[in-house]
Coordinates of C-alpha atoms in Angstrom, one line a residue:
M1 CA 0.0 0.0 0.0
G2 CA 2.6 2.4 -1.0
A3 CA 1.8 5.9 -1.9
S4 CA 4.7 7.2 -4.0
A5 CA 4.0 9.0 -7.2
A6 CA 7.2 7.6 -8.6
T7 CA 7.2 6.2 -12.1
G8 CA 5.8 2.7 -12.4
M9 CA 4.7 0.7 -9.4
Q10 CA 6.5 0.2 -6.2
M11 CA 6.5 -3.4 -5.1
V12 CA 5.8 -3.0 -1.5
A13 CA 4.4 -5.1 1.2
A14 CA 0.7 -5.2 0.9
S15 CA -1.3 -2.7 3.0
P16 CA -1.3 -1.8 5.6
C17 CA 2.2 -2.8 6.5
I18 CA 3.9 -0.9 9.2
P19 CA 6.2 -2.7 11.5
A20 CA 5.4 -1.7 15.0
C21 CA 9.1 -2.0 15.6
Q22 CA 12.1 -3.4 13.8
R23 CA 14.4 -4.5 16.6
V24 CA 15.5 -8.0 15.9
L25 CA 14.9 -9.9 19.1
G26 CA 14.7 -13.5 18.0
S27 CA 11.7 -14.1 20.1
R28 CA 9.5 -17.0 19.2
S29 CA 6.4 -16.2 17.2
V30 CA 3.0 -17.7 17.8
V31 CA 2.9 -21.3 16.8
S32 CA 0.4 -22.0 14.1
A33 CA -2.8 -23.7 15.2
F34 CA -2.3 -26.0 12.3
G35 CA 1.2 -27.2 13.1
R36 CA 4.3 -26.3 14.9
A37 CA 6.4 -26.7 11.8
L38 CA 5.8 -23.1 10.9
S39 CA 7.0 -21.7 14.2
T40 CA 9.3 -18.9 13.1
R41 CA 11.3 -16.1 14.8
T42 CA 9.8 -12.7 14.7
G43 CA 12.0 -9.8 13.5
F44 CA 10.1 -7.2 15.5
A45 CA 10.1 -6.2 19.1
S46 CA 6.8 -6.0 20.8
C47 CA 6.1 -2.3 20.9
V48 CA 3.9 0.3 19.3
Q49 CA 6.7 2.5 17.9
T50 CA 7.2 2.4 14.2
A51 CA 10.5 2.0 12.5
S52 CA 12.6 5.0 11.6
A53 CA 11.7 6.6 8.3
R54 CA 13.2 4.8 5.2
P55 CA 12.4 4.8 1.5
L56 CA 8.7 3.9 0.9
V57 CA 9.7 1.1 -1.4
A58 CA 11.1 -1.9 0.3
S59 CA 14.7 -1.2 -0.5
N60 CA 16.3 -4.5 0.5
Y61 CA 15.8 -7.7 -1.3
K62 CA 17.2 -11.1 -1.1
R63 CA 17.9 -14.0 -3.3
F64 CA 16.9 -17.2 -1.7
A65 CA 15.1 -20.4 -2.2
V66 CA 13.6 -21.2 1.1
R67 CA 14.1 -24.9 1.5
A68 CA 14.8 -25.1 5.2
M69 CA 12.2 -27.2 7.0
S70 CA 13.0 -28.2 10.6
Q71 CA 14.3 -31.8 10.6
G72 CA 13.2 -32.7 14.0
A73 CA 10.2 -34.9 14.8
V74 CA 7.0 -33.0 14.2
Q75 CA 4.1 -33.2 16.5
G76 CA 0.4 -32.9 15.4
L77 CA -0.5 -31.7 11.9
P78 CA 2.6 -30.5 10.1
I79 CA 2.5 -28.1 7.2
D80 CA 4.7 -29.7 4.6
L81 CA 5.5 -27.8 1.5
R82 CA 8.7 -29.7 0.5
G83 CA 8.9 -30.1 -3.2
K84 CA 6.7 -27.0 -3.8
R85 CA 7.9 -23.8 -5.5
A86 CA 6.5 -20.4 -4.6
F87 CA 6.7 -17.1 -6.4
I88 CA 6.1 -14.1 -4.1
A89 CA 5.5 -10.8 -5.8
G90 CA 6.2 -7.7 -3.7
V91 CA 9.1 -8.4 -1.4
A92 CA 11.7 -5.7 -1.1
D93 CA 12.9 -5.7 2.5
D94 CA 12.8 -7.8 5.6
N95 CA 10.0 -6.2 7.6
G96 CA 6.8 -6.6 5.7
Y97 CA 4.2 -9.3 5.2
G98 CA 5.7 -10.6 2.0
W99 CA 8.9 -11.4 3.8
A100 CA 7.1 -13.1 6.6
I101 CA 5.2 -15.2 4.2
A102 CA 8.4 -16.2 2.4
K103 CA 9.9 -17.3 5.7
A104 CA 6.9 -19.3 6.7
L105 CA 6.8 -21.1 3.3
A106 CA 10.5 -21.7 3.5
A107 CA 10.3 -23.1 7.0
A108 CA 7.7 -25.5 5.6
G109 CA 10.1 -26.6 2.9
A110 CA 9.1 -24.6 -0.1
E111 CA 11.5 -23.2 -2.6
I112 CA 11.2 -19.4 -2.9
L113 CA 11.3 -17.1 -5.9
V114 CA 10.6 -13.5 -5.5
G115 CA 9.7 -10.5 -7.7
T116 CA 10.7 -7.0 -6.6
W117 CA 10.0 -3.6 -8.0
V118 CA 12.8 -2.8 -10.5
P119 CA 14.1 0.5 -8.9
A120 CA 14.4 -1.3 -5.5
L121 CA 16.2 -4.4 -6.9
N122 CA 19.7 -3.2 -6.6
I123 CA 19.4 -1.9 -3.0
F124 CA 17.6 -5.1 -1.9
E125 CA 20.2 -7.5 -3.4
T126 CA 23.1 -5.4 -2.1
S127 CA 21.7 -5.5 1.4
L128 CA 21.2 -9.2 1.1
R129 CA 24.8 -9.8 -0.1
R130 CA 26.2 -7.8 2.7
G131 CA 24.4 -9.8 5.3
K132 CA 22.1 -7.0 6.5
F133 CA 19.1 -9.5 6.6
D134 CA 21.0 -12.5 8.1
E135 CA 19.3 -12.2 11.5
S136 CA 15.8 -11.9 10.1
R137 CA 16.6 -14.8 7.6
K138 CA 16.9 -17.3 10.5
L139 CA 14.6 -20.2 10.3
P140 CA 13.5 -22.5 13.2
D141 CA 16.3 -25.0 12.6
G142 CA 18.9 -22.3 12.7
S143 CA 19.6 -22.2 8.9
L144 CA 19.1 -19.0 6.9
M145 CA 16.2 -18.6 4.5
E146 CA 17.4 -18.5 0.9
I147 CA 15.8 -17.2 -2.2
T148 CA 16.6 -19.2 -5.3
K149 CA 16.2 -16.2 -7.6
V150 CA 15.0 -12.6 -7.5
Y151 CA 13.3 -11.3 -10.5
P152 CA 12.9 -7.6 -11.4
L153 CA 9.1 -7.0 -11.7
D154 CA 6.8 -4.1 -12.3
A155 CA 3.3 -5.6 -12.2
V156 CA 1.7 -2.4 -13.5
F157 CA 2.8 -3.5 -17.0
D158 CA 1.6 -6.7 -18.6
T159 CA 3.8 -6.6 -21.7
L160 CA 6.7 -4.6 -23.0
E161 CA 4.4 -2.9 -25.4
D162 CA 2.4 -1.5 -22.5
V163 CA 5.5 0.4 -21.1
P164 CA 5.6 4.1 -22.0
E165 CA 8.8 5.5 -23.4
H166 CA 9.5 7.6 -20.3
V167 CA 9.5 4.5 -18.2
K168 CA 11.7 2.5 -20.6
T169 CA 14.3 5.3 -20.5
N170 CA 14.1 6.0 -16.8
K171 CA 17.5 5.6 -15.2
R172 CA 15.9 3.7 -12.3
Y173 CA 15.1 0.9 -14.8
A174 CA 18.5 0.9 -16.4
G175 CA 20.3 -2.4 -16.3
S176 CA 17.2 -4.5 -15.9
S177 CA 15.2 -6.3 -18.5
K178 CA 12.3 -8.7 -18.8
W179 CA 10.4 -7.1 -15.9
T180 CA 6.8 -6.9 -17.2
V181 CA 4.4 -9.6 -16.0
K182 CA 4.4 -11.6 -19.2
E183 CA 8.2 -11.5 -19.4
V184 CA 8.7 -12.5 -15.8
V185 CA 6.4 -15.5 -16.2
E186 CA 8.2 -16.6 -19.3
T187 CA 11.5 -16.3 -17.6
V188 CA 10.3 -18.4 -14.6
K189 CA 9.0 -21.0 -17.0
D190 CA 12.4 -21.2 -18.8
D191 CA 14.2 -21.3 -15.4
F192 CA 12.0 -23.8 -13.5
G193 CA 9.2 -25.0 -15.7
S194 CA 6.4 -24.5 -13.2
I195 CA 5.4 -23.2 -9.8
D196 CA 2.9 -24.4 -7.2
I197 CA 2.2 -21.2 -5.1
L198 CA 1.6 -17.6 -6.2
V199 CA 1.6 -14.8 -3.6
H200 CA 0.5 -11.2 -4.3
S201 CA 2.0 -8.9 -1.7
L202 CA 2.1 -5.6 -3.3
A203 CA 0.1 -2.4 -3.6
N204 CA 0.5 1.3 -4.5
G205 CA -1.7 4.3 -4.3
P206 CA 0.0 7.5 -5.5
E207 CA -2.7 9.6 -3.9
V208 CA -3.4 7.5 -0.7
T209 CA -3.2 10.6 1.5
K210 CA -6.0 12.3 -0.4
P211 CA -9.7 12.0 0.6
L212 CA -11.7 10.1 -2.1
L213 CA -13.5 13.3 -3.1
E214 CA -10.1 14.9 -3.8
T215 CA -8.7 11.9 -5.6
S216 CA -8.0 12.4 -9.4
R217 CA -9.2 9.9 -12.0
N218 CA -5.6 9.0 -12.8
G219 CA -4.8 8.5 -9.1
Y220 CA -7.8 6.3 -8.5
L221 CA -7.2 4.2 -11.6
A222 CA -3.5 3.9 -10.7
A223 CA -4.4 2.5 -7.2
V224 CA -6.7 -0.1 -8.7
S225 CA -4.2 -1.0 -11.4
A226 CA -1.3 -1.5 -9.1
S227 CA -3.1 -3.0 -6.1
S228 CA -5.9 -5.1 -7.7
Y229 CA -5.5 -5.7 -11.4
S230 CA -1.9 -6.6 -10.9
Y231 CA -3.1 -9.7 -9.1
I232 CA -5.4 -10.7 -12.0
S233 CA -2.6 -10.2 -14.4
L234 CA -0.1 -12.3 -12.4
L235 CA -2.6 -15.1 -11.9
K236 CA -3.6 -15.0 -15.6
H237 CA -0.1 -15.4 -16.8
F238 CA 1.1 -17.8 -14.1
L239 CA -1.9 -20.1 -14.3
P240 CA -0.7 -22.1 -17.4
I241 CA 2.5 -23.0 -15.5
M242 CA 1.0 -23.7 -12.1
N243 CA 0.7 -27.3 -11.1
P244 CA -2.9 -28.6 -10.5
G245 CA -3.7 -28.5 -6.8
G246 CA -1.7 -25.3 -6.3
A247 CA -2.8 -22.2 -4.5
S248 CA -2.6 -18.4 -4.7
I249 CA -3.1 -15.8 -2.0
S250 CA -3.2 -12.0 -1.8
L251 CA -3.3 -9.4 1.0
T252 CA -6.2 -7.1 1.7
Y253 CA -7.3 -4.7 4.4
I254 CA -10.5 -4.0 6.4
A255 CA -10.8 -0.6 4.6
S256 CA -12.4 -2.7 1.8
E257 CA -15.6 -2.9 3.9
R258 CA -15.2 -0.3 6.7
T259 CA -14.5 3.4 6.4
I260 CA -11.0 4.2 7.5
P261 CA -10.6 8.0 7.3
G262 CA -7.2 8.9 5.8
Y263 CA -6.9 5.7 3.8
G264 CA -7.7 7.4 0.6
G265 CA -6.7 7.8 -3.0
G266 CA -8.9 4.9 -4.1
M267 CA -7.0 2.3 -2.0
S268 CA -10.2 1.3 -0.2
S269 CA -11.8 0.7 -3.5
A270 CA -8.8 -1.2 -4.7
K271 CA -9.0 -3.6 -1.7
A272 CA -12.7 -4.1 -2.2
A273 CA -12.0 -5.0 -5.8
L274 CA -9.3 -7.4 -4.7
E275 CA -11.7 -9.2 -2.4
S276 CA -14.4 -9.4 -5.0
D277 CA -11.9 -10.6 -7.6
T278 CA -10.7 -13.3 -5.2
R279 CA -14.2 -14.9 -5.3
V280 CA -14.4 -14.8 -9.1
L281 CA -10.9 -15.9 -9.6
A282 CA -11.4 -18.8 -7.2
Y283 CA -14.2 -20.1 -9.5
E284 CA -12.3 -19.5 -12.8
A285 CA -8.9 -20.7 -11.6
G286 CA -10.5 -23.6 -9.8
R287 CA -12.3 -24.8 -12.9
K288 CA -9.5 -24.0 -15.3
G289 CA -6.5 -25.1 -13.4
K290 CA -7.6 -26.7 -10.1
I291 CA -6.0 -23.7 -8.3
R292 CA -7.3 -22.3 -5.0
V293 CA -7.5 -18.5 -4.5
N294 CA -7.8 -16.8 -1.1
T295 CA -6.9 -13.4 0.4
I296 CA -5.8 -12.5 3.9
S297 CA -7.2 -9.4 5.5
A298 CA -4.3 -8.4 7.7
G299 CA -4.2 -5.9 10.5
P300 CA -1.8 -2.9 10.6
L301 CA 1.9 -3.6 10.6
G302 CA 4.7 -1.1 11.0
S303 CA 6.4 -1.7 7.6
R304 CA 8.2 1.1 5.8
A305 CA 5.7 1.0 3.0
A306 CA 2.8 1.6 5.3
K307 CA 4.4 4.9 6.5
A308 CA 2.9 6.4 3.3
I309 CA -0.5 6.5 5.0
G310 CA 0.9 9.0 7.5
F311 CA -0.8 7.7 10.7
I312 CA 0.2 4.1 10.9
E313 CA 1.4 4.4 14.5
K314 CA -2.2 5.5 15.5
M315 CA -3.6 2.5 13.5
I316 CA -1.4 0.1 15.4
E317 CA -2.2 1.6 18.7
Y318 CA -6.0 1.6 17.9
S319 CA -5.8 -2.0 17.0
Y320 CA -3.9 -2.9 20.2
V321 CA -6.5 -1.1 22.4
N322 CA -9.7 -2.2 20.7
A323 CA -9.1 -5.7 19.2
P324 CA -10.5 -8.7 21.1
L325 CA -7.0 -10.1 21.4
Q326 CA -5.1 -7.2 23.1
K327 CA -1.6 -7.8 21.7
E328 CA 0.7 -6.7 18.9
L329 CA 0.0 -8.3 15.6
L330 CA 3.2 -10.0 14.3
A331 CA 4.1 -10.4 10.7
D332 CA 4.9 -14.0 11.4
E333 CA 1.3 -14.7 12.3
V334 CA 0.2 -13.6 8.9
G335 CA 3.0 -15.7 7.4
N336 CA 1.8 -18.8 9.3
A337 CA -1.8 -18.2 8.1
A338 CA -0.6 -17.9 4.5
A339 CA 1.4 -21.2 4.8
F340 CA -1.7 -22.9 6.0
L341 CA -3.8 -21.5 3.2
V342 CA -1.5 -22.7 0.5
S343 CA -0.9 -26.1 2.1
P344 CA -2.9 -29.4 1.6
L345 CA -4.5 -28.8 5.0
A346 CA -6.6 -26.1 3.4
S347 CA -7.4 -28.1 0.3
A348 CA -11.2 -27.3 0.5
I349 CA -10.7 -23.6 1.2
T350 CA -11.0 -21.2 -1.7
G351 CA -12.6 -17.9 -2.5
S352 CA -12.3 -16.8 1.1
T353 CA -11.2 -13.6 2.9
V354 CA -9.4 -14.8 6.0
Y355 CA -9.0 -12.2 8.8
V356 CA -5.7 -12.2 10.6
D357 CA -6.1 -9.0 12.7
N358 CA -6.5 -10.1 16.4
G359 CA -10.2 -10.0 15.7
L360 CA -10.4 -6.3 15.1
N361 CA -12.8 -6.8 12.2
T362 CA -15.5 -8.1 14.6
M363 CA -15.8 -4.8 16.5
A364 CA -18.7 -2.5 15.9
I365 CA -17.6 0.2 18.4
A366 CA -14.2 1.1 19.8
V367 CA -13.7 0.0 23.4
D368 CA -11.9 3.3 24.1
S369 CA -14.9 5.3 22.6
P370 CA -15.9 8.2 24.9
T371 CA -19.5 7.0 24.5
L372 CA -18.7 3.9 26.6
S373 CA -17.2 6.0 29.4
T374 CA -20.2 8.2 29.9

């Protein structure tokens, strides 16, 4: 849910991503109700403070194929994704939901491929090579998550013919090629033949800070294009090389169905479209390719991308005070839910919006509302 007006689309962690804090503590995350195999280590301290300001686009990216599943005896129902290959669109640093999902899938044994916004690619890969993400790459068995390959990606453009000249010649795209959706899928096919899991973890609203009544037509359409249609395009192009029985997930936000003042620029509309598309795509992809399609409605997280909203700290605090479960929402908890949804344990779940927000979506009135204190 980025909000930069920069050329093209920023591949950022899906909204609203604002890491409540970014201190690497190595504390254990909540163990998934569906299996301890996904128990991962959180990269955030439990606090309500947001990270220091950094570039809106996730600027750090890593090349790894997450294949590290804990080798010890597994109790209960394990989530086993060994032999599966996942493509995660929208990872550009180590503090958003996309990263957390990658780690969860890796811990379950999946191989990880990622697609990152072209202008952020160099910074991400440089940070990865220099070991800046090593602590947050740690998996339950002590190994480091690896990404088999990082692909440059701008999901706003389906084909090279769709890219305007001013983007082609933009210096931020210099040195990269084959980054449109069609080209990326073709390259993945040449490299690996097929995938089993597709994750859409990106969004962008260039006018997100503007009220809807002040949002321009171009700003509104840009938000829907980058945050919603990009998912349709990715699934459309990947579907022919997805193995039957595979799964796809995206990330949405409660603003799709509830009014969140300040979350503007057409982003609420884009999230509503994403959820509606999830149901339609579940039918079409299910009948055409036996692929399941779900979306996760995640609570606020203090990621760098989410800082574009301008009041993410207040959103996190509001959630902590008013949600049924009064605790900080961890990125790992969303990652664990995603791992379950793409696993065989969720083989009958498709077309669903799954809330991972400590139950905030169930509340009709704020607990801290002055009305309740009178």
